mmCIF file of C-alpha atoms in Angstrom:
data_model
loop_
_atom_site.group_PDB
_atom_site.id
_atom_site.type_symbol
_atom_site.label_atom_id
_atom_site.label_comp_id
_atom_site.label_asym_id
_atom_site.label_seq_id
_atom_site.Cartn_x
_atom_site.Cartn_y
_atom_site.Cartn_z
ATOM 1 C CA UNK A 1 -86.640 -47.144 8.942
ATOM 2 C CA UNK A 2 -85.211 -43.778 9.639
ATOM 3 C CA UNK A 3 -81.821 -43.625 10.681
ATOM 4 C CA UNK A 4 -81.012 -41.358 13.800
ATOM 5 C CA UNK A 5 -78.082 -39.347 13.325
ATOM 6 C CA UNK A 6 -76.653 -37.892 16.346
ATOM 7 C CA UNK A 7 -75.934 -34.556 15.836
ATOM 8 C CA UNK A 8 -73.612 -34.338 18.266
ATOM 9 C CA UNK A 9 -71.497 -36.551 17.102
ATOM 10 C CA UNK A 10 -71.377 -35.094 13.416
ATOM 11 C CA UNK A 11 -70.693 -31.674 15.158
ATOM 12 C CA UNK A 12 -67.797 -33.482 16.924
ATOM 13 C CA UNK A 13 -66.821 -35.197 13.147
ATOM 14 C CA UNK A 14 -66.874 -32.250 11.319
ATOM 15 C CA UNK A 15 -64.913 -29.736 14.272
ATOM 16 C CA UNK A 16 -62.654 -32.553 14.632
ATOM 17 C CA UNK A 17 -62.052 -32.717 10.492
ATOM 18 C CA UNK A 18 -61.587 -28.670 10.504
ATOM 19 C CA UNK A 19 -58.627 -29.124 13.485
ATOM 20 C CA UNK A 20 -57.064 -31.804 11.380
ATOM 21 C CA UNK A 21 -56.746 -29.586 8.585
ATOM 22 C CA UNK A 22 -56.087 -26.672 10.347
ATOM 23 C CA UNK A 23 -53.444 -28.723 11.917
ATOM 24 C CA UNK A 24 -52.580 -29.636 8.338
ATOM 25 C CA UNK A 25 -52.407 -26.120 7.058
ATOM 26 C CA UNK A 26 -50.345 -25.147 10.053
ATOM 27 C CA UNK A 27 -47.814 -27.565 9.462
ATOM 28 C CA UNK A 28 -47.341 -27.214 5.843
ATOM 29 C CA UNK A 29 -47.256 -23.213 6.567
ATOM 30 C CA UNK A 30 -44.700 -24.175 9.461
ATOM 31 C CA UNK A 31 -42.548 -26.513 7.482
ATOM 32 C CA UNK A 32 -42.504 -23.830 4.345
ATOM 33 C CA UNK A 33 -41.699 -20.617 7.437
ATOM 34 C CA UNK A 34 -39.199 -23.336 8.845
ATOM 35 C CA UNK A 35 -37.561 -23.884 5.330
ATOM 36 C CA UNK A 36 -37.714 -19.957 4.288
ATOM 37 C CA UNK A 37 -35.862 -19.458 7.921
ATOM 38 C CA UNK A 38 -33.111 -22.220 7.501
ATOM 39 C CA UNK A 39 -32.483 -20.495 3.952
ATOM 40 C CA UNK A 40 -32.416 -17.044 5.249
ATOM 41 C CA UNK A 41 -30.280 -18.462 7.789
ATOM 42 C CA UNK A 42 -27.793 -20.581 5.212
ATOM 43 C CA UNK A 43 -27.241 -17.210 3.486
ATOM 44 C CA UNK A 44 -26.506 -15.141 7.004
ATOM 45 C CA UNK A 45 -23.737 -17.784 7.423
ATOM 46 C CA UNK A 46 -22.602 -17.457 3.944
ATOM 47 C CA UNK A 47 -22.098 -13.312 4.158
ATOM 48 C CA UNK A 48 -20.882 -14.105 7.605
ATOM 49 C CA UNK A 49 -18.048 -16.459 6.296
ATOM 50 C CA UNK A 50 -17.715 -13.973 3.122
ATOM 51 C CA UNK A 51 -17.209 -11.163 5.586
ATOM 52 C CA UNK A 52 -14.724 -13.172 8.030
ATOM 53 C CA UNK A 53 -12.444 -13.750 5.280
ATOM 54 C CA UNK A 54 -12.701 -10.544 3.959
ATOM 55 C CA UNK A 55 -11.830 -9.143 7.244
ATOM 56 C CA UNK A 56 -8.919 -11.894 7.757
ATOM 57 C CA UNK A 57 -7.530 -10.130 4.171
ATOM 58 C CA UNK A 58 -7.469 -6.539 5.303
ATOM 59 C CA UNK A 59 -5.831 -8.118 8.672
ATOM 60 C CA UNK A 60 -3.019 -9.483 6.425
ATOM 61 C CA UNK A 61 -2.440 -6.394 4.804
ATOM 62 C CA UNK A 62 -2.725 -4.562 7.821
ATOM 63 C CA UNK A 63 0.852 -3.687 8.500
ATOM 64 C CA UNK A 64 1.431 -2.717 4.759
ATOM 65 C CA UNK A 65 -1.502 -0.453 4.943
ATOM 66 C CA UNK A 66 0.099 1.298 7.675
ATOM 67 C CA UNK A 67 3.118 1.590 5.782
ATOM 68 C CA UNK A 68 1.398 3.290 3.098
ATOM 69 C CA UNK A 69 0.077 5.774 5.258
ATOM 70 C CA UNK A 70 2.774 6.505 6.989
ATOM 71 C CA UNK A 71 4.454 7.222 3.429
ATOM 72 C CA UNK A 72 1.548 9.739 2.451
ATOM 73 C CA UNK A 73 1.505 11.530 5.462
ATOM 74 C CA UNK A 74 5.204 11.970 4.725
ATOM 75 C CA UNK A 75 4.797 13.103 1.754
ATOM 76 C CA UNK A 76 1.832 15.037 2.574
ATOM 77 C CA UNK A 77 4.218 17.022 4.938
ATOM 78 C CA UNK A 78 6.264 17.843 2.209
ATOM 79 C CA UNK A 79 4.075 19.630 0.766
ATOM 80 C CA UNK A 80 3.825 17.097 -2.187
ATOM 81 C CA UNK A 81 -0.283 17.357 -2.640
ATOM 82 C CA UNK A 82 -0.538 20.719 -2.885
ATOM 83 C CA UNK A 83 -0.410 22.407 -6.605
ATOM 84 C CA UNK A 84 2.402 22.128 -8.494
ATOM 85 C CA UNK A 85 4.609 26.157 -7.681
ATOM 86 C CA UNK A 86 7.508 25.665 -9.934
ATOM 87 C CA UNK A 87 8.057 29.550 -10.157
ATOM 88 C CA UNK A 88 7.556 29.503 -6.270
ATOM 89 C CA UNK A 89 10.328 26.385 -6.702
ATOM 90 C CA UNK A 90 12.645 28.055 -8.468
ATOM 91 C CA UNK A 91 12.608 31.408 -7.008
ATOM 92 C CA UNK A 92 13.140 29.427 -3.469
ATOM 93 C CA UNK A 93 16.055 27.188 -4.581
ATOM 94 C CA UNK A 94 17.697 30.485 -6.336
ATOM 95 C CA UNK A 95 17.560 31.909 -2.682
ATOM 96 C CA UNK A 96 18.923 28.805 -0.400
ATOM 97 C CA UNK A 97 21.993 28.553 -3.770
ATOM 98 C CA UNK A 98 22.924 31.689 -3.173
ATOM 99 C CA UNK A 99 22.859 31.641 0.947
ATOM 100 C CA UNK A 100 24.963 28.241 0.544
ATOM 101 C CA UNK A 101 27.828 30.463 -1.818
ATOM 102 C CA UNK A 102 26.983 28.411 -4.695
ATOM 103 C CA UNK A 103 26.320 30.823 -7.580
ATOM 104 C CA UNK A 104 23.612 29.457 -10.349
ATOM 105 C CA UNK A 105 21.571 30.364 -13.344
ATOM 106 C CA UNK A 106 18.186 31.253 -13.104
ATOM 107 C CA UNK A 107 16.387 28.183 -12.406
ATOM 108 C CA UNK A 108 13.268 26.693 -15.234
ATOM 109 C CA UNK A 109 11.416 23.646 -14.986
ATOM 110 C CA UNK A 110 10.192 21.466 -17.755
ATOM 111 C CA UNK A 111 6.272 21.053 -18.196
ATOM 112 C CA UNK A 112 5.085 18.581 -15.821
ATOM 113 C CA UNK A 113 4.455 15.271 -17.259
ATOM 114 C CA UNK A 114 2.606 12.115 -15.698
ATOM 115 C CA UNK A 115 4.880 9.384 -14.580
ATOM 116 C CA UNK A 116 2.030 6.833 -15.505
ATOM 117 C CA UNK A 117 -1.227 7.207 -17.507
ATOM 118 C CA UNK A 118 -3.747 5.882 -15.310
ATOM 119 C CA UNK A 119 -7.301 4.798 -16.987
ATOM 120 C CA UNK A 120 -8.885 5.995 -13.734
ATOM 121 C CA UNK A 121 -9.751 9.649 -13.250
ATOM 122 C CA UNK A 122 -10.398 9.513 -10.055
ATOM 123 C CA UNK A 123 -7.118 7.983 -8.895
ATOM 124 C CA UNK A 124 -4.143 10.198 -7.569
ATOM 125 C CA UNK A 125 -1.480 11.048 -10.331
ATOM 126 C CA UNK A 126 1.974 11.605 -10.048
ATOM 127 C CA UNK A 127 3.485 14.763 -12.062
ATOM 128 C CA UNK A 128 7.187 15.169 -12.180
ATOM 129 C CA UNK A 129 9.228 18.584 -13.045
ATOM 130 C CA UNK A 130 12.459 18.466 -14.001
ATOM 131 C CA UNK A 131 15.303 21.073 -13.176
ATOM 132 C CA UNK A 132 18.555 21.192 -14.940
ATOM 133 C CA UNK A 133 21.247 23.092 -13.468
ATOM 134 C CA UNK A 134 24.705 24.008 -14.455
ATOM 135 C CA UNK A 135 26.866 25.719 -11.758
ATOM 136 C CA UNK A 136 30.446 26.395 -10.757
ATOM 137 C CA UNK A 137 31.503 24.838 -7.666
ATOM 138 C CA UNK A 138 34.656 25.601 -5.329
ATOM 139 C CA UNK A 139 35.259 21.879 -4.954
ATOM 140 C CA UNK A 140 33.281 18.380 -5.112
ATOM 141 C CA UNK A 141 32.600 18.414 -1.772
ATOM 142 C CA UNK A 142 30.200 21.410 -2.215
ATOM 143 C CA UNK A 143 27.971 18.657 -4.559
ATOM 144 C CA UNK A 144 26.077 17.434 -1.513
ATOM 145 C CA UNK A 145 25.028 21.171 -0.245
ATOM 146 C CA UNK A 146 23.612 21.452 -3.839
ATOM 147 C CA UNK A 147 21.608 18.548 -3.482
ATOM 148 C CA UNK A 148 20.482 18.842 0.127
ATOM 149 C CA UNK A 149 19.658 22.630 -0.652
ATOM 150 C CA UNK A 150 17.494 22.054 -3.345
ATOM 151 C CA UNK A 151 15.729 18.898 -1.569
ATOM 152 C CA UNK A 152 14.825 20.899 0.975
ATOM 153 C CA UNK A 153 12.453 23.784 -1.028
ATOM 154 C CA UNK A 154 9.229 22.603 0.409
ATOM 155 C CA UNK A 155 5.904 21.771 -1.948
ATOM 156 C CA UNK A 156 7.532 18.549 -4.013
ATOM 157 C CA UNK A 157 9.527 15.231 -3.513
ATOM 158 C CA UNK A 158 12.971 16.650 -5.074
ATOM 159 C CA UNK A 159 14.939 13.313 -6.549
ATOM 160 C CA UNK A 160 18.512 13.578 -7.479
ATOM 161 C CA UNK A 161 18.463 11.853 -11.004
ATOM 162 C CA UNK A 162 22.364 12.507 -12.130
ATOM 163 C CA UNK A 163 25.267 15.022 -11.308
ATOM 164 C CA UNK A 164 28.171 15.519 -13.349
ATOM 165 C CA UNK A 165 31.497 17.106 -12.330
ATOM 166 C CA UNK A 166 33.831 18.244 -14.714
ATOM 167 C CA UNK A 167 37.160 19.785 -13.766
ATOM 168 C CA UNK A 168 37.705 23.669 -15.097
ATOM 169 C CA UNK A 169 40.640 25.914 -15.428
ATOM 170 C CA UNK A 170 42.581 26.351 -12.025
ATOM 171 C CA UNK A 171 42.831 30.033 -12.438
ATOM 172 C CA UNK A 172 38.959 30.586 -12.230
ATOM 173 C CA UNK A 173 36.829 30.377 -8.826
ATOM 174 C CA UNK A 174 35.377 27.616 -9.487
ATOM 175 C CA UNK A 175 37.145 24.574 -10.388
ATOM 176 C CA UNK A 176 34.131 21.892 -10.656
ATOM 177 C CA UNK A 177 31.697 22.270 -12.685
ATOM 178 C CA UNK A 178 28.183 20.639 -11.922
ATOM 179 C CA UNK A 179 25.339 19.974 -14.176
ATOM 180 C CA UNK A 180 22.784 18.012 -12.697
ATOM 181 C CA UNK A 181 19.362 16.983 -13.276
ATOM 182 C CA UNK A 182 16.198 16.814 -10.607
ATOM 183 C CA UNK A 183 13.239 15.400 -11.047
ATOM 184 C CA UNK A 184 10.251 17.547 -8.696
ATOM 185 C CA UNK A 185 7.515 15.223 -8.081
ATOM 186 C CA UNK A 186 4.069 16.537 -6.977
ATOM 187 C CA UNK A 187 0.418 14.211 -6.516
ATOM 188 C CA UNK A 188 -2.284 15.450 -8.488
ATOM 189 C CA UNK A 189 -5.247 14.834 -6.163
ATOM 190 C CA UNK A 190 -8.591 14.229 -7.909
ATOM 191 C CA UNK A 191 -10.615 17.508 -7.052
ATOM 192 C CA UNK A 192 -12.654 17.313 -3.964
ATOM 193 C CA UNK A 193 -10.019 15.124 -1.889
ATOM 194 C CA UNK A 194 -9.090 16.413 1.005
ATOM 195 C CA UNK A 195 -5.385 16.590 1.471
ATOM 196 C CA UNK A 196 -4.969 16.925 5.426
#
């Protein structure tokens, strides 16, 4: 005896077996797109957490940063990033010495030497210049128009480092003698920084 198949049913079988694994494949792609998102998303929320505490540090530091700038733009008004003038210095200092009545030598700086060796080139270095000076004075009280007239030749950060007095004869002019040493500090700027 033959057996009738119904070909409609079949049909109906078979397009109903080819949506189940379609269905199938969908899921399984779905799941695997759904797990691929929820990773992609675990690692947004890890650079966002990585980034809020990150921001929360430079928050903190914040007012010390300020601070900081505030001191370089000081010190970039003095004139302390441009190049080193030492001759420009001492011709400069000679000049406000001799306005202020207080007769000098003529003025030399050491070689400027690095306050620290850095191991990065690319980082600002501090150079200082030292000036010794030895100069009659009429009386102590002209030691703080020395100081204030050589701290204010522009281009460095000019640092009393010591003054000594020493009493002279009373028949000469002056009757204190100063020698005193100043440190000149300048920034060496890496080249290509812009100093404004």
């Amino acid at each position: 005896m033959p057996i009738a198949v119904d070909t409609r049913s079949v049909a109906a079988l078979l397009l109903a077996a080819v949506l189940a694994a379609g269905g199938i494949g969908a899921f399984i792609a779905s799941s695997g797109m759904r797990d691929e998102a929820l990773a992609r998303l675990s690692a947004a929320q890890r650079q966002h957490a990585r980034l809020a505490a990150e921001l929360d540090t430079l928050r903190q530091q914040q007012p010390e940063l300020d601070a900081a700038l505030e001191h370089w733009n000081a010190l970039a008004a003095l004139g302390v990033m441009q190049p080193p003038a030492p001759t420009a210095w001492a011709a400069q200092a000679a000049r406000n010495l001799e306005r202020q009545g207080i007769a000098g030598k003529e003025l030399h700086f050491t070689p400027p030497r690095p306050v620290a060796d850095g191991a990065d080139p690319n980082a600002p270095r501090i150079l200082v210049h030292s000036l010794e000076i030895d100069t009659p004075l009429q009386h102590e009280g002209r030691l703080p128009a020395l100081v204030s007239t050589l701290a204010a030749v522009p281009g460095a950060l000019v640092l009393p480092r010591n003054c000594t007095l020493s009493r002279v004869d009373l028949g000469t002019a002056g009757r204190v003698h100063a020698h005193c040493r100043f440190d000149w500090l300048t920034i060496s700027l890496p080249s290509g920084t812009n100093t404004k």
